[in-house]
Amino acid sequence: MQHQRAENPPDAPGHRRLGPYPTAAAAENWRDELDRRNEDWDEENRRWAGDH
């Protein structure tokens, strides 16, 4: 994210997008959701590998 605000330009390339988000507030807090999801996946990977 280059400017820290949510936007939805029709010509933005797909590799520069996250979402869709259900609300503007959710889009503005994208990093919190991304961090939480990554932490969940890391924990799942540790459980899968047997590294409780």
PDB file of C-alpha atoms in Angstrom:
ATOM      1  CA  MET A   1       0.000   0.000   0.000  1.00  0.00           C
ATOM      2  CA  GLN A   2       1.649   3.166  -1.140  1.00  0.00           C
ATOM      3  CA  HIS A   3      -0.448   5.838   0.571  1.00  0.00           C
ATOM      4  CA  GLN A   4      -2.255   4.139   3.490  1.00  0.00           C
ATOM      5  CA  ARG A   5      -5.831   4.717   2.352  1.00  0.00           C
ATOM      6  CA  ALA A   6      -8.415   2.406   0.871  1.00  0.00           C
ATOM      7  CA  GLU A   7      -9.364   2.870  -2.748  1.00  0.00           C
ATOM      8  CA  ASN A   8     -10.928   0.944  -5.592  1.00  0.00           C
ATOM      9  CA  PRO A   9      -9.630   2.239  -8.916  1.00  0.00           C
ATOM     10  CA  PRO A  10     -10.958   0.214 -11.840  1.00  0.00           C
ATOM     11  CA  ASP A  11      -7.570   0.125 -13.565  1.00  0.00           C
ATOM     12  CA  ALA A  12      -5.401  -0.973 -10.602  1.00  0.00           C
ATOM     13  CA  PRO A  13      -3.492  -4.151 -11.480  1.00  0.00           C
ATOM     14  CA  GLY A  14      -4.610  -7.268  -9.634  1.00  0.00           C
ATOM     15  CA  HIS A  15      -1.210  -7.910  -8.088  1.00  0.00           C
ATOM     16  CA  ARG A  16      -1.547  -4.616  -6.195  1.00  0.00           C
ATOM     17  CA  ARG A  17      -4.972  -5.394  -4.704  1.00  0.00           C
ATOM     18  CA  LEU A  18      -6.273  -7.053  -1.566  1.00  0.00           C
ATOM     19  CA  GLY A  19      -9.906  -7.733  -0.905  1.00  0.00           C
ATOM     20  CA  PRO A  20     -12.705  -7.371  -1.607  1.00  0.00           C
ATOM     21  CA  TYR A  21     -13.648  -6.140   1.831  1.00  0.00           C
ATOM     22  CA  PRO A  22     -17.214  -5.906   3.101  1.00  0.00           C
ATOM     23  CA  THR A  23     -16.846  -2.299   4.295  1.00  0.00           C
ATOM     24  CA  ALA A  24     -14.577   0.701   3.875  1.00  0.00           C
ATOM     25  CA  ALA A  25     -13.528   0.333   7.523  1.00  0.00           C
ATOM     26  CA  ALA A  26     -12.463  -3.266   6.910  1.00  0.00           C
ATOM     27  CA  ALA A  27     -10.472  -2.140   3.868  1.00  0.00           C
ATOM     28  CA  GLU A  28      -8.764   0.576   5.878  1.00  0.00           C
ATOM     29  CA  ASN A  29      -7.740  -2.000   8.503  1.00  0.00           C
ATOM     30  CA  TRP A  30      -6.377  -4.445   5.943  1.00  0.00           C
ATOM     31  CA  ARG A  31      -3.016  -4.863   7.678  1.00  0.00           C
ATOM     32  CA  ASP A  32      -4.585  -5.992  10.974  1.00  0.00           C
ATOM     33  CA  GLU A  33      -6.592  -8.662   9.159  1.00  0.00           C
ATOM     34  CA  LEU A  34      -3.563  -9.751   7.125  1.00  0.00           C
ATOM     35  CA  ASP A  35      -1.381 -10.048  10.241  1.00  0.00           C
ATOM     36  CA  ARG A  36      -4.069 -11.999  12.127  1.00  0.00           C
ATOM     37  CA  ARG A  37      -4.580 -14.377   9.219  1.00  0.00           C
ATOM     38  CA  ASN A  38      -0.838 -14.961   8.837  1.00  0.00           C
ATOM     39  CA  GLU A  39      -0.504 -15.701  12.563  1.00  0.00           C
ATOM     40  CA  ASP A  40      -3.377 -18.197  12.313  1.00  0.00           C
ATOM     41  CA  TRP A  41      -1.743 -19.911   9.340  1.00  0.00           C
ATOM     42  CA  ASP A  42       1.643 -20.052  11.089  1.00  0.00           C
ATOM     43  CA  GLU A  43       0.015 -21.681  14.124  1.00  0.00           C
ATOM     44  CA  GLU A  44      -1.799 -24.164  11.888  1.00  0.00           C
ATOM     45  CA  ASN A  45       1.483 -25.026  10.149  1.00  0.00           C
ATOM     46  CA  ARG A  46       3.162 -25.637  13.534  1.00  0.00           C
ATOM     47  CA  ARG A  47       0.308 -27.939  14.600  1.00  0.00           C
ATOM     48  CA  TRP A  48       0.448 -29.776  11.276  1.00  0.00           C
ATOM     49  CA  ALA A  49       4.201 -30.293  11.695  1.00  0.00           C
ATOM     50  CA  GLY A  50       3.716 -31.473  15.289  1.00  0.00           C
ATOM     51  CA  ASP A  51       5.482 -28.466  16.813  1.00  0.00           C
ATOM     52  CA  HIS A  52       2.806 -27.534  19.343  1.00  0.00           C
TER      53      HIS A  52
END
